[in-house]
mmCIF file of C-alpha atoms in Angstrom:
data_model
loop_
_atom_site.group_PDB
_atom_site.id
_atom_site.type_symbol
_atom_site.label_atom_id
_atom_site.label_comp_id
_atom_site.label_asym_id
_atom_site.label_seq_id
_atom_site.Cartn_x
_atom_site.Cartn_y
_atom_site.Cartn_z
ATOM 1 C CA MET A 1359 1.986 -1.252 9.607
ATOM 2 C CA LEU A 1360 3.010 0.764 6.549
ATOM 3 C CA GLY A 1361 -0.105 2.916 6.233
ATOM 4 C CA LEU A 1362 -0.958 1.465 2.823
ATOM 5 C CA PRO A 1363 -3.877 -0.569 1.403
ATOM 6 C CA GLN A 1364 -3.356 -4.340 1.562
ATOM 7 C CA ARG A 1365 -3.337 -4.596 -2.224
ATOM 8 C CA VAL A 1366 -0.111 -2.577 -2.428
ATOM 9 C CA THR A 1367 3.011 -4.688 -2.978
ATOM 10 C CA ALA A 1368 5.350 -2.031 -4.391
ATOM 11 C CA CYS A 1369 6.347 1.538 -3.526
ATOM 12 C CA LEU A 1370 7.377 4.134 -6.095
ATOM 13 C CA PHE A 1371 9.209 7.041 -4.488
ATOM 14 C CA ASP A 1372 9.904 10.439 -5.951
ATOM 15 C CA LEU A 1373 13.390 11.613 -4.966
ATOM 16 C CA ASP A 1374 13.507 15.373 -4.481
ATOM 17 C CA GLY A 1375 11.464 16.380 -1.444
ATOM 18 C CA VAL A 1376 10.387 12.813 -0.630
ATOM 19 C CA LEU A 1377 13.582 10.853 0.013
ATOM 20 C CA THR A 1378 16.103 13.693 0.067
ATOM 21 C CA PRO A 1379 15.977 17.474 0.626
ATOM 22 C CA THR A 1380 17.255 18.048 -2.884
ATOM 23 C CA ALA A 1381 14.016 19.921 -3.585
ATOM 24 C CA VAL A 1382 15.470 22.759 -1.499
ATOM 25 C CA ILE A 1383 18.683 22.656 -3.533
ATOM 26 C CA HIS A 1384 16.752 22.473 -6.808
ATOM 27 C CA ASN A 1385 14.760 25.507 -5.671
ATOM 28 C CA ARG A 1386 17.918 27.491 -4.922
ATOM 29 C CA ALA A 1387 19.420 26.572 -8.288
ATOM 30 C CA TRP A 1388 16.237 27.470 -10.194
ATOM 31 C CA THR A 1389 15.881 30.765 -8.302
ATOM 32 C CA ARG A 1390 19.436 31.850 -9.059
ATOM 33 C CA THR A 1391 19.203 30.736 -12.692
ATOM 34 C CA PHE A 1392 15.939 32.500 -13.450
ATOM 35 C CA ASP A 1393 16.779 35.636 -11.470
ATOM 36 C CA ASP A 1394 20.037 36.021 -13.395
ATOM 37 C CA PHE A 1395 18.157 35.461 -16.657
ATOM 38 C CA LEU A 1396 15.411 37.967 -15.819
ATOM 39 C CA LYS A 1397 17.800 40.780 -14.848
ATOM 40 C CA GLY A 1398 17.554 43.619 -17.304
ATOM 41 C CA ARG A 1399 14.223 42.482 -18.715
ATOM 42 C CA ALA A 1400 11.828 45.356 -18.199
ATOM 43 C CA GLY A 1401 8.778 44.667 -16.059
ATOM 44 C CA GLN A 1402 9.903 41.206 -14.972
ATOM 45 C CA ARG A 1403 9.682 40.406 -11.265
ATOM 46 C CA PRO A 1404 12.097 37.896 -9.687
ATOM 47 C CA PHE A 1405 11.368 34.177 -9.610
ATOM 48 C CA ASP A 1406 9.067 33.266 -6.709
ATOM 49 C CA PRO A 1407 10.646 30.253 -4.925
ATOM 50 C CA VAL A 1408 7.220 29.267 -3.564
ATOM 51 C CA GLY A 1409 4.540 30.054 -6.136
ATOM 52 C CA ASP A 1410 6.605 29.844 -9.327
ATOM 53 C CA TYR A 1411 8.542 26.806 -8.145
ATOM 54 C CA ASN A 1412 5.416 24.822 -7.209
ATOM 55 C CA ASP A 1413 3.391 25.885 -10.242
ATOM 56 C CA TYR A 1414 5.926 25.646 -13.051
ATOM 57 C CA VAL A 1415 9.033 23.606 -12.310
ATOM 58 C CA ASP A 1416 8.649 21.258 -9.330
ATOM 59 C CA GLY A 1417 8.645 17.588 -10.330
ATOM 60 C CA LYS A 1418 8.950 18.221 -14.075
ATOM 61 C CA PRO A 1419 11.767 17.402 -16.487
ATOM 62 C CA ARG A 1420 14.250 20.269 -16.570
ATOM 63 C CA GLU A 1421 13.399 21.564 -20.050
ATOM 64 C CA ALA A 1422 9.651 21.424 -19.332
ATOM 65 C CA GLY A 1423 10.230 23.558 -16.227
ATOM 66 C CA VAL A 1424 12.115 26.135 -18.272
ATOM 67 C CA ARG A 1425 9.409 26.258 -20.942
ATOM 68 C CA ASP A 1426 6.516 26.483 -18.487
ATOM 69 C CA PHE A 1427 8.063 29.184 -16.319
ATOM 70 C CA LEU A 1428 9.130 31.335 -19.266
ATOM 71 C CA ALA A 1429 5.672 30.942 -20.841
ATOM 72 C CA SER A 1430 4.133 32.238 -17.594
ATOM 73 C CA ARG A 1431 6.180 35.413 -18.098
ATOM 74 C CA GLY A 1432 5.402 35.723 -21.802
ATOM 75 C CA ILE A 1433 8.968 34.794 -22.796
ATOM 76 C CA ALA A 1434 9.890 32.342 -25.564
ATOM 77 C CA LEU A 1435 13.371 30.990 -26.292
ATOM 78 C CA PRO A 1436 14.660 28.705 -29.044
ATOM 79 C CA GLU A 1437 14.760 25.063 -27.958
ATOM 80 C CA GLY A 1438 18.425 24.578 -28.741
ATOM 81 C CA ALA A 1439 20.047 21.180 -28.190
ATOM 82 C CA PRO A 1440 20.752 19.010 -25.115
ATOM 83 C CA ASP A 1441 24.479 19.786 -25.282
ATOM 84 C CA ASP A 1442 24.045 23.577 -25.383
ATOM 85 C CA PRO A 1443 26.537 25.393 -23.128
ATOM 86 C CA PRO A 1444 25.146 26.915 -19.897
ATOM 87 C CA ASP A 1445 25.414 30.432 -21.296
ATOM 88 C CA ALA A 1446 23.324 29.687 -24.407
ATOM 89 C CA GLN A 1447 20.098 31.684 -24.654
ATOM 90 C CA THR A 1448 18.027 28.574 -25.340
ATOM 91 C CA VAL A 1449 15.689 26.324 -23.359
ATOM 92 C CA TYR A 1450 18.384 23.662 -23.062
ATOM 93 C CA GLY A 1451 21.073 26.228 -22.313
ATOM 94 C CA LEU A 1452 19.095 27.676 -19.426
ATOM 95 C CA GLY A 1453 18.327 24.173 -18.139
ATOM 96 C CA ASN A 1454 22.017 23.245 -18.303
ATOM 97 C CA ARG A 1455 22.905 26.417 -16.412
ATOM 98 C CA LYS A 1456 20.521 25.347 -13.635
ATOM 99 C CA ASN A 1457 21.997 21.851 -13.585
ATOM 100 C CA GLN A 1458 25.532 23.203 -13.314
ATOM 101 C CA LEU A 1459 24.506 25.196 -10.247
ATOM 102 C CA LEU A 1460 22.684 22.166 -8.807
ATOM 103 C CA LEU A 1461 25.732 19.909 -9.045
ATOM 104 C CA THR A 1462 27.826 22.523 -7.270
ATOM 105 C CA LEU A 1463 25.294 22.707 -4.428
ATOM 106 C CA ILE A 1464 25.025 18.905 -4.147
ATOM 107 C CA LYS A 1465 28.788 18.624 -3.680
ATOM 108 C CA GLU A 1466 28.470 20.771 -0.565
ATOM 109 C CA GLY A 1467 26.813 17.792 1.169
ATOM 110 C CA LEU A 1468 23.409 16.135 1.174
ATOM 111 C CA GLN A 1469 21.697 13.810 3.651
ATOM 112 C CA PRO A 1470 18.404 11.913 3.135
ATOM 113 C CA TYR A 1471 15.407 12.597 5.348
ATOM 114 C CA PRO A 1472 15.750 10.323 8.428
ATOM 115 C CA GLY A 1473 12.003 9.582 8.395
ATOM 116 C CA SER A 1474 12.219 8.466 4.780
ATOM 117 C CA VAL A 1475 15.154 6.186 5.546
ATOM 118 C CA ARG A 1476 13.203 4.578 8.391
ATOM 119 C CA TYR A 1477 10.221 4.055 6.110
ATOM 120 C CA LEU A 1478 12.357 2.584 3.328
ATOM 121 C CA HIS A 1479 13.832 0.065 5.760
ATOM 122 C CA ALA A 1480 10.341 -0.834 6.989
ATOM 123 C CA VAL A 1481 9.084 -1.299 3.434
ATOM 124 C CA ALA A 1482 12.075 -3.462 2.536
ATOM 125 C CA GLY A 1483 11.642 -5.491 5.729
ATOM 126 C CA ALA A 1484 8.017 -6.133 4.840
ATOM 127 C CA GLY A 1485 9.046 -7.518 1.443
ATOM 128 C CA LEU A 1486 7.550 -4.759 -0.735
ATOM 129 C CA ARG A 1487 9.280 -3.864 -4.009
ATOM 130 C CA ARG A 1488 10.898 -0.414 -4.237
ATOM 131 C CA ALA A 1489 11.713 2.064 -7.004
ATOM 132 C CA VAL A 1490 12.819 5.680 -7.234
ATOM 133 C CA VAL A 1491 11.038 7.706 -9.910
ATOM 134 C CA SER A 1492 12.424 11.161 -10.623
ATOM 135 C CA SER A 1493 12.668 13.636 -13.474
ATOM 136 C CA SER A 1494 16.212 14.480 -12.368
ATOM 137 C CA ALA A 1495 19.157 13.378 -14.485
ATOM 138 C CA ASN A 1496 21.258 13.354 -11.301
ATOM 139 C CA THR A 1497 19.242 10.655 -9.508
ATOM 140 C CA LEU A 1498 21.990 8.002 -9.517
ATOM 141 C CA GLN A 1499 24.529 10.437 -8.105
ATOM 142 C CA VAL A 1500 22.143 11.506 -5.332
ATOM 143 C CA ILE A 1501 20.996 8.038 -4.211
ATOM 144 C CA THR A 1502 24.593 6.795 -4.288
ATOM 145 C CA SER A 1503 26.051 9.702 -2.315
ATOM 146 C CA THR A 1504 23.266 9.509 0.295
ATOM 147 C CA GLY A 1505 23.489 5.724 0.755
ATOM 148 C CA LEU A 1506 19.959 5.063 -0.514
ATOM 149 C CA ALA A 1507 20.927 3.005 -3.568
ATOM 150 C CA PRO A 1508 20.932 -0.412 -1.793
ATOM 151 C CA LEU A 1509 17.345 0.177 -0.642
ATOM 152 C CA LEU A 1510 16.029 0.855 -4.156
ATOM 153 C CA GLU A 1511 15.657 -1.908 -6.731
ATOM 154 C CA VAL A 1512 14.680 0.129 -9.793
ATOM 155 C CA ARG A 1513 15.562 3.642 -10.966
ATOM 156 C CA VAL A 1514 13.529 5.591 -13.530
ATOM 157 C CA ASP A 1515 14.920 9.105 -13.978
ATOM 158 C CA GLY A 1516 15.706 11.903 -16.404
ATOM 159 C CA GLY A 1517 18.060 9.656 -18.356
ATOM 160 C CA THR A 1518 15.355 7.006 -18.675
ATOM 161 C CA ILE A 1519 12.906 9.623 -19.927
ATOM 162 C CA ARG A 1520 15.235 10.604 -22.750
ATOM 163 C CA GLU A 1521 16.359 7.078 -23.639
ATOM 164 C CA ARG A 1522 12.848 5.608 -23.788
ATOM 165 C CA GLY A 1523 10.917 8.639 -25.017
ATOM 166 C CA LEU A 1524 8.727 8.834 -21.926
ATOM 167 C CA ARG A 1525 6.580 11.817 -21.071
ATOM 168 C CA GLY A 1526 7.519 13.544 -17.833
ATOM 169 C CA LYS A 1527 5.190 14.263 -14.924
ATOM 170 C CA PRO A 1528 2.282 15.124 -14.763
ATOM 171 C CA ALA A 1529 1.965 12.312 -17.332
ATOM 172 C CA PRO A 1530 2.072 8.906 -15.572
ATOM 173 C CA ASP A 1531 4.661 7.347 -17.913
ATOM 174 C CA THR A 1532 7.609 7.259 -15.499
ATOM 175 C CA PHE A 1533 5.611 5.665 -12.693
ATOM 176 C CA LEU A 1534 4.086 3.166 -15.104
ATOM 177 C CA GLU A 1535 7.566 2.288 -16.366
ATOM 178 C CA ALA A 1536 8.814 1.686 -12.815
ATOM 179 C CA ALA A 1537 5.824 -0.513 -11.987
ATOM 180 C CA LYS A 1538 6.453 -2.520 -15.159
ATOM 181 C CA GLU A 1539 10.114 -3.028 -14.229
ATOM 182 C CA LEU A 1540 9.089 -4.219 -10.767
ATOM 183 C CA GLY A 1541 6.579 -6.633 -12.278
ATOM 184 C CA VAL A 1542 3.467 -5.131 -10.646
ATOM 185 C CA THR A 1543 0.283 -3.539 -11.930
ATOM 186 C CA PRO A 1544 -0.484 0.124 -11.147
ATOM 187 C CA GLU A 1545 -3.203 -1.027 -8.726
ATOM 188 C CA GLN A 1546 -0.543 -2.898 -6.740
ATOM 189 C CA ALA A 1547 1.748 0.114 -6.395
ATOM 190 C CA ALA A 1548 1.774 3.200 -4.185
ATOM 191 C CA VAL A 1549 3.182 6.521 -5.388
ATOM 192 C CA PHE A 1550 4.941 8.881 -2.964
ATOM 193 C CA GLU A 1551 5.177 12.484 -4.153
ATOM 194 C CA ASP A 1552 5.646 16.019 -2.838
ATOM 195 C CA ALA A 1553 5.043 17.805 -6.150
ATOM 196 C CA LEU A 1554 1.612 18.590 -7.570
ATOM 197 C CA ALA A 1555 2.733 17.334 -10.980
ATOM 198 C CA GLY A 1556 3.850 14.050 -9.427
ATOM 199 C CA VAL A 1557 0.630 13.535 -7.496
ATOM 200 C CA ALA A 1558 -1.329 14.232 -10.678
ATOM 201 C CA ALA A 1559 0.806 11.633 -12.460
ATOM 202 C CA GLY A 1560 0.061 9.059 -9.777
ATOM 203 C CA ARG A 1561 -3.652 9.711 -10.019
ATOM 204 C CA ALA A 1562 -3.612 9.651 -13.839
ATOM 205 C CA GLY A 1563 -1.848 6.277 -13.806
ATOM 206 C CA GLY A 1564 -4.532 4.619 -11.707
ATOM 207 C CA PHE A 1565 -2.174 3.624 -8.910
ATOM 208 C CA GLY A 1566 -3.440 1.828 -5.827
ATOM 209 C CA CYS A 1567 -2.499 4.650 -3.476
ATOM 210 C CA VAL A 1568 -1.056 8.145 -3.894
ATOM 211 C CA VAL A 1569 0.719 9.544 -0.841
ATOM 212 C CA GLY A 1570 1.351 13.276 -0.801
ATOM 213 C CA VAL A 1571 4.305 14.560 1.236
ATOM 214 C CA ASP A 1572 3.910 18.113 2.509
ATOM 215 C CA ARG A 1573 7.197 19.541 3.731
ATOM 216 C CA ILE A 1574 6.431 23.212 3.041
ATOM 217 C CA GLY A 1575 3.038 23.929 4.645
ATOM 218 C CA GLY A 1576 1.136 27.059 3.670
ATOM 219 C CA GLY A 1577 -1.808 25.233 2.141
ATOM 220 C CA HIS A 1578 0.323 22.781 0.159
ATOM 221 C CA ALA A 1579 -1.426 19.823 1.807
ATOM 222 C CA ASP A 1580 -4.764 21.005 0.434
ATOM 223 C CA ASP A 1581 -3.219 21.442 -3.004
ATOM 224 C CA LEU A 1582 -1.840 17.896 -2.884
ATOM 225 C CA ARG A 1583 -5.261 16.509 -1.989
ATOM 226 C CA ALA A 1584 -6.865 18.545 -4.771
ATOM 227 C CA ALA A 1585 -4.312 17.097 -7.210
ATOM 228 C CA GLY A 1586 -5.337 13.566 -6.211
ATOM 229 C CA ALA A 1587 -3.440 12.471 -3.090
ATOM 230 C CA ASP A 1588 -5.274 9.837 -1.039
ATOM 231 C CA VAL A 1589 -3.393 10.791 2.101
ATOM 232 C CA VAL A 1590 -0.973 13.619 2.962
ATOM 233 C CA VAL A 1591 1.800 13.335 5.566
ATOM 234 C CA PRO A 1592 4.625 15.667 6.677
ATOM 235 C CA ASP A 1593 7.150 12.813 6.583
ATOM 236 C CA LEU A 1594 7.055 9.180 5.511
ATOM 237 C CA ASP A 1595 7.641 7.671 8.930
ATOM 238 C CA VAL A 1596 4.306 9.152 10.061
ATOM 239 C CA LEU A 1597 2.769 6.270 8.093
ATOM 240 C CA LEU A 1598 4.412 3.826 10.509
ATOM 241 C CA GLU A 1599 2.440 5.289 13.402
ATOM 242 C CA GLY A 1600 -0.973 4.392 12.013
#
């Protein structure tokens, strides 16, 4: 009924691009942030919202995305501190600039994917445990504003990563933490991810099923499978049709 192996008793959902279209908003915020930063730097091409986004920032903690993208362009910045202002020329400053833009875009209105809402209700109706696992520090705000919070029992997010010293995706720590909070083993949990880093985290954690969500096309489904997805779907409610 749910398109999952019988051993699965819990579902661990990524947020951006799986439950809500915040991946699109994240992409816009990253693109504007990096393009503004790269202006005036000789020989630097603009941020690629497809290739650069998927390869360097999607699914990762904010500061890791900054480091990885800048490293791909041969640029190094001082780390700085988490409370750096958005105009600071540091890793944290650039990350905070992106987050400031993101919050502005979120306030313009955000709705969850209808197919994901249907699937969440089906999962809850079947008695499976449910968690949201995201690198975003804005997870609570997003699930509250979109009405998803009552459907999710556990939240592991950017704040959790900092508070508990967890490694971000592609390390499996956040998914493992969510499974622990739900009282299930990795083998009893399914991971739902649209990012290559997230799929790799699910595979590295030894989870019972890794579902890749391909909302962008252009060969992304093949990349998700190569990263370790057991099955790839364009939307979660497709799993209800099986």
